[in-house]
Amino acid sequence: MITREQLENKQIWLYVVSLFIGAIVGMTNPTVSSFLYFTISPIIAVLLFGMFAQIPFLHLRDSLSNGRFIGALLVTNFIVVPFVVWLLTQLFPQTPPILVGVYLVLLTPCIDYVIVFTQLGRGNEKLMLAVTPILFVVQMILLPLYLWLFIGEETTNIMKVGPFVEAFLSLIMLPLLFAVFTQFWARRRPKGQSALNATAWLPVPFMALTLIVVVASQIEKVYTDFNVVVRVVPIYVLFLIIMPAISRLIAMLFRLDIGAGRALIFSSGTRNSLVMLPLALALPDDWATIAAAVIVTQTIVELIGELIYIRLIPGFVMRDQHKSTSE
C-alpha cells in the first residue's frame, strides 16, 4: 500500500499526467468538459481546506523566529516580484483582461505545493512551511492594492466587488476557517488529531483532480484563445528564468544558508495559480474566460519549470558549499 510520503514524492508526475488527462477529456468530450466546469469550485474548496489544514496557523509565533528569512521572503515576493512582473508586462503589453489574469497569478506566491518542490529541490521545506501563514495573509492584503496600482481605477471598476467577495468568502475563507477549527480540535481531542491527520491525504489527490477538471473545462477556451495564450507564455518563461538569479542575490544579501536560500528561490518562482482561479472565474463573463485561460496556461508552464527547478537550483543556482569550493 502506498504511503502518503511516497504519494507526495511522486506528485509532480501525477500532476503532469493529470494535465494530459484533462486536456484529452476537454478536447474530445465537450459535454463532459461543460459539466466539469461546475465541479471546479467545490473541488477547489476541498483542496484548499486540505492545504490550509497543513499550514501551522496556530504556530504563527514560531514562524516569526527566523527574521532574516522572513525579511528576504517579504522583500522578494512583495517588492521585487511586483516590479519584475510590471516590467515584463511593459515589455510584452497585454489587454486589460489578460493583464488581470497575469497579475492575479504572478503577484501571489504559492502557499501549498511550493513546500514539496522546495523539499525535492533540497531546500529547507520546514522553514517554508512555517512561514506560509505570513505569505497567505500578506498577499491577501496587498493583492487589491497591486491590482489598483498596475491596472488602474477605471479597469478595476469593471471587476465587480460582489463576485470577488463571494468567491473569496466561499472558496478561501470558509476552507480556511474549517482548517483552523480542525487544528483547534486536534489540540483538544484524539478524534480531532485523527481528522487532522486524515486531511494530510487530501492535497495531492485533490490537486490532481483539480488540474483534471480545470484543464478539461478550460482547454477549449485556451485553444480558442490560443493567440492570447501565446502572448503570455514569454512573460511566464522569463519570470521563471529571472527570479532564481534575483533571489540568489537577495539570499546572499540577507546571509541565508543554503537550505533557506533554495526555499527563497522556490517561493519567488512558484505562484498561487489554483487559489487565484476562483477569483478569475468571478470576473465578468468575457474577462473570466480570458483570465482563466491565462491562469491555466501559467499552471502548465510552471509545472514544467518546477521539473527543471528541482534539478537546476541545487545543482547549479545554489549548490552545496563543499561542492562549490572543491570545484
PDB file of C-alpha atoms in Angstrom, residues 27-254:
ATOM      1  CA  MET A  27     -10.720  18.242 -26.362  1.00  0.00           C
ATOM      2  CA  THR A  28     -12.601  15.005 -27.062  1.00  0.00           C
ATOM      3  CA  ASN A  29     -15.785  15.350 -24.989  1.00  0.00           C
ATOM      4  CA  PRO A  30     -17.247  18.879 -24.815  1.00  0.00           C
ATOM      5  CA  THR A  31     -20.333  17.668 -22.915  1.00  0.00           C
ATOM      6  CA  VAL A  32     -18.262  16.215 -20.092  1.00  0.00           C
ATOM      7  CA  SER A  33     -15.992  19.265 -20.016  1.00  0.00           C
ATOM      8  CA  SER A  34     -19.019  21.562 -19.718  1.00  0.00           C
ATOM      9  CA  PHE A  35     -20.284  19.534 -16.762  1.00  0.00           C
ATOM     10  CA  LEU A  36     -16.851  19.540 -15.119  1.00  0.00           C
ATOM     11  CA  TYR A  37     -16.871  23.349 -15.126  1.00  0.00           C
ATOM     12  CA  PHE A  38     -19.500  23.286 -12.358  1.00  0.00           C
ATOM     13  CA  THR A  39     -17.333  20.982 -10.217  1.00  0.00           C
ATOM     14  CA  ILE A  40     -14.351  23.355 -10.133  1.00  0.00           C
ATOM     15  CA  SER A  41     -15.454  25.437  -7.138  1.00  0.00           C
ATOM     16  CA  PRO A  42     -16.365  22.578  -4.733  1.00  0.00           C
ATOM     17  CA  ILE A  43     -13.235  20.605  -5.665  1.00  0.00           C
ATOM     18  CA  ILE A  44     -11.015  23.647  -5.155  1.00  0.00           C
ATOM     19  CA  ALA A  45     -12.741  24.302  -1.812  1.00  0.00           C
ATOM     20  CA  VAL A  46     -11.866  20.780  -0.609  1.00  0.00           C
ATOM     21  CA  LEU A  47      -8.333  21.149  -1.998  1.00  0.00           C
ATOM     22  CA  LEU A  48      -7.799  24.441  -0.168  1.00  0.00           C
ATOM     23  CA  PHE A  49      -9.202  23.001   3.046  1.00  0.00           C
ATOM     24  CA  GLY A  50      -6.690  20.143   2.834  1.00  0.00           C
ATOM     25  CA  MET A  51      -3.859  22.565   2.074  1.00  0.00           C
ATOM     26  CA  PHE A  52      -4.811  25.090   4.746  1.00  0.00           C
ATOM     27  CA  ALA A  53      -5.108  22.315   7.340  1.00  0.00           C
ATOM     28  CA  GLN A  54      -1.399  21.570   6.841  1.00  0.00           C
ATOM     29  CA  ILE A  55      -0.384  25.200   7.380  1.00  0.00           C
ATOM     30  CA  PRO A  56       0.559  25.788  11.044  1.00  0.00           C
ATOM     31  CA  PHE A  57      -1.735  28.768  11.673  1.00  0.00           C
ATOM     32  CA  LEU A  58      -1.723  28.049  15.420  1.00  0.00           C
ATOM     33  CA  HIS A  59       2.066  28.313  15.491  1.00  0.00           C
ATOM     34  CA  LEU A  60       2.351  31.728  13.905  1.00  0.00           C
ATOM     35  CA  ARG A  61       4.748  32.837  16.643  1.00  0.00           C
ATOM     36  CA  ASP A  62       7.145  30.043  15.649  1.00  0.00           C
ATOM     37  CA  SER A  63       7.139  31.266  12.042  1.00  0.00           C
ATOM     38  CA  LEU A  64       8.422  34.650  13.221  1.00  0.00           C
ATOM     39  CA  SER A  65      11.605  33.173  14.695  1.00  0.00           C
ATOM     40  CA  ASN A  66      13.756  33.393  11.548  1.00  0.00           C
ATOM     41  CA  GLY A  67      13.769  37.131  10.943  1.00  0.00           C
ATOM     42  CA  ARG A  68      16.318  37.129   8.118  1.00  0.00           C
ATOM     43  CA  PHE A  69      14.400  34.570   6.079  1.00  0.00           C
ATOM     44  CA  ILE A  70      11.089  36.357   6.625  1.00  0.00           C
ATOM     45  CA  GLY A  71      12.668  39.654   5.594  1.00  0.00           C
ATOM     46  CA  ALA A  72      14.136  38.117   2.444  1.00  0.00           C
ATOM     47  CA  LEU A  73      10.829  36.402   1.660  1.00  0.00           C
ATOM     48  CA  LEU A  74       8.760  39.584   2.030  1.00  0.00           C
ATOM     49  CA  VAL A  75      11.197  41.735   0.057  1.00  0.00           C
ATOM     50  CA  THR A  76      11.405  39.185  -2.756  1.00  0.00           C
ATOM     51  CA  ASN A  77       7.712  38.331  -3.080  1.00  0.00           C
ATOM     52  CA  PHE A  78       6.133  41.706  -2.374  1.00  0.00           C
ATOM     53  CA  ILE A  79       8.668  44.246  -3.631  1.00  0.00           C
ATOM     54  CA  VAL A  80      10.927  42.578  -6.197  1.00  0.00           C
ATOM     55  CA  VAL A  81       8.358  40.267  -7.810  1.00  0.00           C
ATOM     56  CA  PRO A  82       5.770  43.045  -8.408  1.00  0.00           C
ATOM     57  CA  PHE A  83       8.472  45.184 -10.033  1.00  0.00           C
ATOM     58  CA  VAL A  84       9.620  42.280 -12.243  1.00  0.00           C
ATOM     59  CA  VAL A  85       6.022  41.460 -13.218  1.00  0.00           C
ATOM     60  CA  TRP A  86       5.270  45.098 -14.023  1.00  0.00           C
ATOM     61  CA  LEU A  87       8.442  45.318 -16.126  1.00  0.00           C
ATOM     62  CA  LEU A  88       7.589  42.136 -18.042  1.00  0.00           C
ATOM     63  CA  THR A  89       4.099  43.408 -18.808  1.00  0.00           C
ATOM     64  CA  GLN A  90       5.648  46.618 -20.143  1.00  0.00           C
ATOM     65  CA  LEU A  91       7.943  44.597 -22.410  1.00  0.00           C
ATOM     66  CA  PHE A  92       5.014  42.430 -23.539  1.00  0.00           C
ATOM     67  CA  PRO A  93       1.948  44.717 -23.478  1.00  0.00           C
ATOM     68  CA  GLN A  94      -1.398  42.986 -22.957  1.00  0.00           C
ATOM     69  CA  THR A  95      -5.077  43.893 -22.993  1.00  0.00           C
ATOM     70  CA  PRO A  96      -6.741  44.545 -19.596  1.00  0.00           C
ATOM     71  CA  PRO A  97      -8.478  41.115 -19.313  1.00  0.00           C
ATOM     72  CA  ILE A  98      -5.158  39.369 -19.956  1.00  0.00           C
ATOM     73  CA  LEU A  99      -3.373  41.650 -17.508  1.00  0.00           C
ATOM     74  CA  VAL A 100      -5.858  40.792 -14.762  1.00  0.00           C
ATOM     75  CA  GLY A 101      -5.098  37.084 -15.177  1.00  0.00           C
ATOM     76  CA  VAL A 102      -1.347  37.673 -15.307  1.00  0.00           C
ATOM     77  CA  TYR A 103      -1.369  39.905 -12.236  1.00  0.00           C
ATOM     78  CA  LEU A 104      -3.671  37.619 -10.243  1.00  0.00           C
ATOM     79  CA  VAL A 105      -1.371  34.665 -10.724  1.00  0.00           C
ATOM     80  CA  LEU A 106       2.113  36.226 -10.709  1.00  0.00           C
ATOM     81  CA  LEU A 107       1.641  38.631  -7.789  1.00  0.00           C
ATOM     82  CA  THR A 108       0.609  35.889  -5.338  1.00  0.00           C
ATOM     83  CA  PRO A 109       3.265  33.476  -4.008  1.00  0.00           C
ATOM     84  CA  CYS A 110       2.337  29.815  -3.663  1.00  0.00           C
ATOM     85  CA  ILE A 111       1.425  28.564  -0.184  1.00  0.00           C
ATOM     86  CA  ASP A 112       0.923  24.864  -0.871  1.00  0.00           C
ATOM     87  CA  TYR A 113       2.880  22.656  -3.274  1.00  0.00           C
ATOM     88  CA  VAL A 114       5.862  25.016  -3.129  1.00  0.00           C
ATOM     89  CA  ILE A 115       6.696  23.168   0.091  1.00  0.00           C
ATOM     90  CA  VAL A 116       7.083  19.882  -1.769  1.00  0.00           C
ATOM     91  CA  PHE A 117       9.000  21.489  -4.628  1.00  0.00           C
ATOM     92  CA  THR A 118      11.341  23.015  -2.048  1.00  0.00           C
ATOM     93  CA  GLN A 119      11.893  19.597  -0.500  1.00  0.00           C
ATOM     94  CA  LEU A 120      12.558  17.965  -3.882  1.00  0.00           C
ATOM     95  CA  GLY A 121      14.975  20.808  -4.665  1.00  0.00           C
ATOM     96  CA  ARG A 122      16.871  20.126  -1.403  1.00  0.00           C
ATOM     97  CA  GLY A 123      15.744  23.373   0.219  1.00  0.00           C
ATOM     98  CA  ASN A 124      14.509  23.909   3.766  1.00  0.00           C
ATOM     99  CA  GLU A 125      10.871  22.856   3.363  1.00  0.00           C
ATOM    100  CA  LYS A 126      10.172  23.099   7.121  1.00  0.00           C
ATOM    101  CA  LEU A 127      11.154  26.759   7.064  1.00  0.00           C
ATOM    102  CA  MET A 128       8.933  27.254   4.017  1.00  0.00           C
ATOM    103  CA  LEU A 129       6.018  25.561   5.778  1.00  0.00           C
ATOM    104  CA  ALA A 130       6.453  27.704   8.885  1.00  0.00           C
ATOM    105  CA  VAL A 131       6.105  30.996   7.001  1.00  0.00           C
ATOM    106  CA  THR A 132       3.103  30.055   4.854  1.00  0.00           C
ATOM    107  CA  PRO A 133       0.623  31.824   7.201  1.00  0.00           C
ATOM    108  CA  ILE A 134       2.566  35.064   6.754  1.00  0.00           C
ATOM    109  CA  LEU A 135       2.651  34.662   2.973  1.00  0.00           C
ATOM    110  CA  PHE A 136      -1.072  33.982   2.837  1.00  0.00           C
ATOM    111  CA  VAL A 137      -2.090  36.945   4.995  1.00  0.00           C
ATOM    112  CA  VAL A 138       0.221  39.457   3.290  1.00  0.00           C
ATOM    113  CA  GLN A 139      -0.780  38.505  -0.253  1.00  0.00           C
ATOM    114  CA  MET A 140      -4.487  38.743   0.552  1.00  0.00           C
ATOM    115  CA  ILE A 141      -3.918  42.248   1.945  1.00  0.00           C
ATOM    116  CA  LEU A 142      -1.671  43.516  -0.851  1.00  0.00           C
ATOM    117  CA  LEU A 143      -3.307  41.954  -3.925  1.00  0.00           C
ATOM    118  CA  PRO A 144      -6.125  44.568  -4.208  1.00  0.00           C
ATOM    119  CA  LEU A 145      -3.541  47.336  -3.865  1.00  0.00           C
ATOM    120  CA  TYR A 146      -1.356  45.857  -6.616  1.00  0.00           C
ATOM    121  CA  LEU A 147      -4.335  45.437  -8.945  1.00  0.00           C
ATOM    122  CA  TRP A 148      -5.327  49.064  -8.387  1.00  0.00           C
ATOM    123  CA  LEU A 149      -1.764  50.317  -8.937  1.00  0.00           C
ATOM    124  CA  PHE A 150      -0.998  48.224 -12.019  1.00  0.00           C
ATOM    125  CA  ILE A 151      -4.354  48.143 -13.798  1.00  0.00           C
ATOM    126  CA  GLY A 152      -5.856  51.450 -12.769  1.00  0.00           C
ATOM    127  CA  GLU A 153      -9.091  52.537 -11.182  1.00  0.00           C
ATOM    128  CA  GLU A 154     -11.030  52.563 -14.456  1.00  0.00           C
ATOM    129  CA  THR A 155     -10.286  48.907 -15.116  1.00  0.00           C
ATOM    130  CA  THR A 156     -10.799  47.779 -11.534  1.00  0.00           C
ATOM    131  CA  ASN A 157     -14.317  49.239 -11.698  1.00  0.00           C
ATOM    132  CA  ILE A 158     -15.149  46.530 -14.251  1.00  0.00           C
ATOM    133  CA  MET A 159     -14.124  43.914 -11.695  1.00  0.00           C
ATOM    134  CA  LYS A 160     -17.282  43.872  -9.600  1.00  0.00           C
ATOM    135  CA  VAL A 161     -16.667  43.641  -5.868  1.00  0.00           C
ATOM    136  CA  GLY A 162     -19.605  41.328  -5.130  1.00  0.00           C
ATOM    137  CA  PRO A 163     -18.472  38.232  -7.068  1.00  0.00           C
ATOM    138  CA  PHE A 164     -14.925  38.666  -5.760  1.00  0.00           C
ATOM    139  CA  VAL A 165     -16.113  38.866  -2.167  1.00  0.00           C
ATOM    140  CA  GLU A 166     -18.407  35.868  -2.664  1.00  0.00           C
ATOM    141  CA  ALA A 167     -15.610  33.783  -4.216  1.00  0.00           C
ATOM    142  CA  PHE A 168     -13.148  34.864  -1.526  1.00  0.00           C
ATOM    143  CA  LEU A 169     -15.514  34.033   1.338  1.00  0.00           C
ATOM    144  CA  SER A 170     -16.794  30.719  -0.017  1.00  0.00           C
ATOM    145  CA  LEU A 171     -13.651  29.323  -1.614  1.00  0.00           C
ATOM    146  CA  ILE A 172     -10.877  30.762   0.544  1.00  0.00           C
ATOM    147  CA  MET A 173     -12.164  31.989   3.910  1.00  0.00           C
ATOM    148  CA  LEU A 174     -14.600  29.114   4.534  1.00  0.00           C
ATOM    149  CA  PRO A 175     -11.995  26.370   3.918  1.00  0.00           C
ATOM    150  CA  LEU A 176      -9.549  28.420   5.983  1.00  0.00           C
ATOM    151  CA  LEU A 177     -11.946  28.617   8.951  1.00  0.00           C
ATOM    152  CA  PHE A 178     -12.666  24.884   8.738  1.00  0.00           C
ATOM    153  CA  ALA A 179      -8.923  24.204   8.651  1.00  0.00           C
ATOM    154  CA  VAL A 180      -8.223  26.364  11.720  1.00  0.00           C
ATOM    155  CA  PHE A 181     -11.167  24.750  13.533  1.00  0.00           C
ATOM    156  CA  THR A 182      -9.726  21.304  12.724  1.00  0.00           C
ATOM    157  CA  GLN A 183      -6.367  22.366  14.139  1.00  0.00           C
ATOM    158  CA  PHE A 184      -8.032  23.601  17.343  1.00  0.00           C
ATOM    159  CA  TRP A 185      -9.998  20.342  17.548  1.00  0.00           C
ATOM    160  CA  ALA A 186      -6.803  18.330  17.074  1.00  0.00           C
ATOM    161  CA  ARG A 187      -5.242  20.108  20.049  1.00  0.00           C
ATOM    162  CA  ARG A 188      -8.054  19.054  22.364  1.00  0.00           C
ATOM    163  CA  ARG A 189      -9.379  15.701  21.170  1.00  0.00           C
ATOM    164  CA  PRO A 190      -7.796  12.489  19.796  1.00  0.00           C
ATOM    165  CA  LYS A 191     -10.560  12.340  17.174  1.00  0.00           C
ATOM    166  CA  GLY A 192      -9.605  15.839  16.124  1.00  0.00           C
ATOM    167  CA  GLN A 193      -5.996  14.749  15.703  1.00  0.00           C
ATOM    168  CA  SER A 194      -7.154  11.781  13.622  1.00  0.00           C
ATOM    169  CA  ALA A 195      -9.213  14.127  11.457  1.00  0.00           C
ATOM    170  CA  LEU A 196      -6.249  16.472  11.023  1.00  0.00           C
ATOM    171  CA  ASN A 197      -4.029  13.534  10.082  1.00  0.00           C
ATOM    172  CA  ALA A 198      -6.615  12.449   7.514  1.00  0.00           C
ATOM    173  CA  THR A 199      -6.617  15.896   5.903  1.00  0.00           C
ATOM    174  CA  ALA A 200      -2.936  15.408   5.059  1.00  0.00           C
ATOM    175  CA  TRP A 201      -4.059  12.909   2.405  1.00  0.00           C
ATOM    176  CA  LEU A 202      -6.292  15.462   0.658  1.00  0.00           C
ATOM    177  CA  PRO A 203      -3.906  17.893  -1.108  1.00  0.00           C
ATOM    178  CA  VAL A 204      -2.203  15.590  -3.628  1.00  0.00           C
ATOM    179  CA  PRO A 205      -5.239  13.694  -4.995  1.00  0.00           C
ATOM    180  CA  PHE A 206      -7.410  16.809  -4.974  1.00  0.00           C
ATOM    181  CA  MET A 207      -4.681  18.841  -6.638  1.00  0.00           C
ATOM    182  CA  ALA A 208      -4.572  16.186  -9.371  1.00  0.00           C
ATOM    183  CA  LEU A 209      -8.375  16.174  -9.581  1.00  0.00           C
ATOM    184  CA  THR A 210      -8.424  19.974  -9.705  1.00  0.00           C
ATOM    185  CA  LEU A 211      -5.938  20.018 -12.571  1.00  0.00           C
ATOM    186  CA  ILE A 212      -8.052  17.483 -14.468  1.00  0.00           C
ATOM    187  CA  VAL A 213     -11.341  19.370 -14.090  1.00  0.00           C
ATOM    188  CA  VAL A 214      -9.778  22.798 -14.630  1.00  0.00           C
ATOM    189  CA  VAL A 215      -7.881  21.800 -17.766  1.00  0.00           C
ATOM    190  CA  ALA A 216     -10.777  19.691 -19.096  1.00  0.00           C
ATOM    191  CA  SER A 217     -13.239  22.554 -18.658  1.00  0.00           C
ATOM    192  CA  GLN A 218     -10.894  25.324 -19.813  1.00  0.00           C
ATOM    193  CA  ILE A 219      -8.705  23.715 -22.503  1.00  0.00           C
ATOM    194  CA  GLU A 220     -11.146  24.538 -25.297  1.00  0.00           C
ATOM    195  CA  LYS A 221     -11.060  28.185 -24.193  1.00  0.00           C
ATOM    196  CA  VAL A 222      -7.268  28.049 -24.123  1.00  0.00           C
ATOM    197  CA  TYR A 223      -7.306  26.566 -27.623  1.00  0.00           C
ATOM    198  CA  THR A 224      -9.862  29.134 -28.821  1.00  0.00           C
ATOM    199  CA  ASP A 225      -7.810  31.970 -27.298  1.00  0.00           C
ATOM    200  CA  PHE A 226      -4.501  30.463 -28.419  1.00  0.00           C
ATOM    201  CA  ASN A 227      -3.321  33.825 -29.703  1.00  0.00           C
ATOM    202  CA  VAL A 228      -3.827  35.157 -26.161  1.00  0.00           C
ATOM    203  CA  VAL A 229      -2.010  32.234 -24.571  1.00  0.00           C
ATOM    204  CA  VAL A 230       0.967  32.590 -26.894  1.00  0.00           C
ATOM    205  CA  ARG A 231       1.332  36.220 -25.874  1.00  0.00           C
ATOM    206  CA  VAL A 232       1.632  35.462 -22.137  1.00  0.00           C
ATOM    207  CA  VAL A 233       3.951  32.440 -22.356  1.00  0.00           C
ATOM    208  CA  PRO A 234       7.102  34.625 -22.780  1.00  0.00           C
ATOM    209  CA  ILE A 235       6.143  36.510 -19.600  1.00  0.00           C
ATOM    210  CA  TYR A 236       5.849  33.276 -17.638  1.00  0.00           C
ATOM    211  CA  VAL A 237       9.032  31.767 -19.049  1.00  0.00           C
ATOM    212  CA  LEU A 238      11.094  34.900 -18.435  1.00  0.00           C
ATOM    213  CA  PHE A 239       9.669  35.152 -14.919  1.00  0.00           C
ATOM    214  CA  LEU A 240      10.843  31.600 -14.183  1.00  0.00           C
ATOM    215  CA  ILE A 241      14.297  32.432 -15.565  1.00  0.00           C
ATOM    216  CA  ILE A 242      14.760  35.810 -13.892  1.00  0.00           C
ATOM    217  CA  MET A 243      13.557  35.100 -10.358  1.00  0.00           C
ATOM    218  CA  PRO A 244      16.142  32.441  -9.346  1.00  0.00           C
ATOM    219  CA  ALA A 245      19.013  34.792 -10.223  1.00  0.00           C
ATOM    220  CA  ILE A 246      17.497  37.725  -8.318  1.00  0.00           C
ATOM    221  CA  SER A 247      16.507  35.535  -5.375  1.00  0.00           C
ATOM    222  CA  ARG A 248      20.022  34.159  -5.087  1.00  0.00           C
ATOM    223  CA  LEU A 249      21.367  37.712  -4.798  1.00  0.00           C
ATOM    224  CA  ILE A 250      18.773  38.535  -2.137  1.00  0.00           C
ATOM    225  CA  ALA A 251      19.672  35.342  -0.258  1.00  0.00           C
ATOM    226  CA  MET A 252      23.307  36.485  -0.240  1.00  0.00           C
ATOM    227  CA  LEU A 253      22.362  39.988   0.926  1.00  0.00           C
ATOM    228  CA  PHE A 254      20.339  38.537   3.816  1.00  0.00           C
TER     229      PHE A 254
END
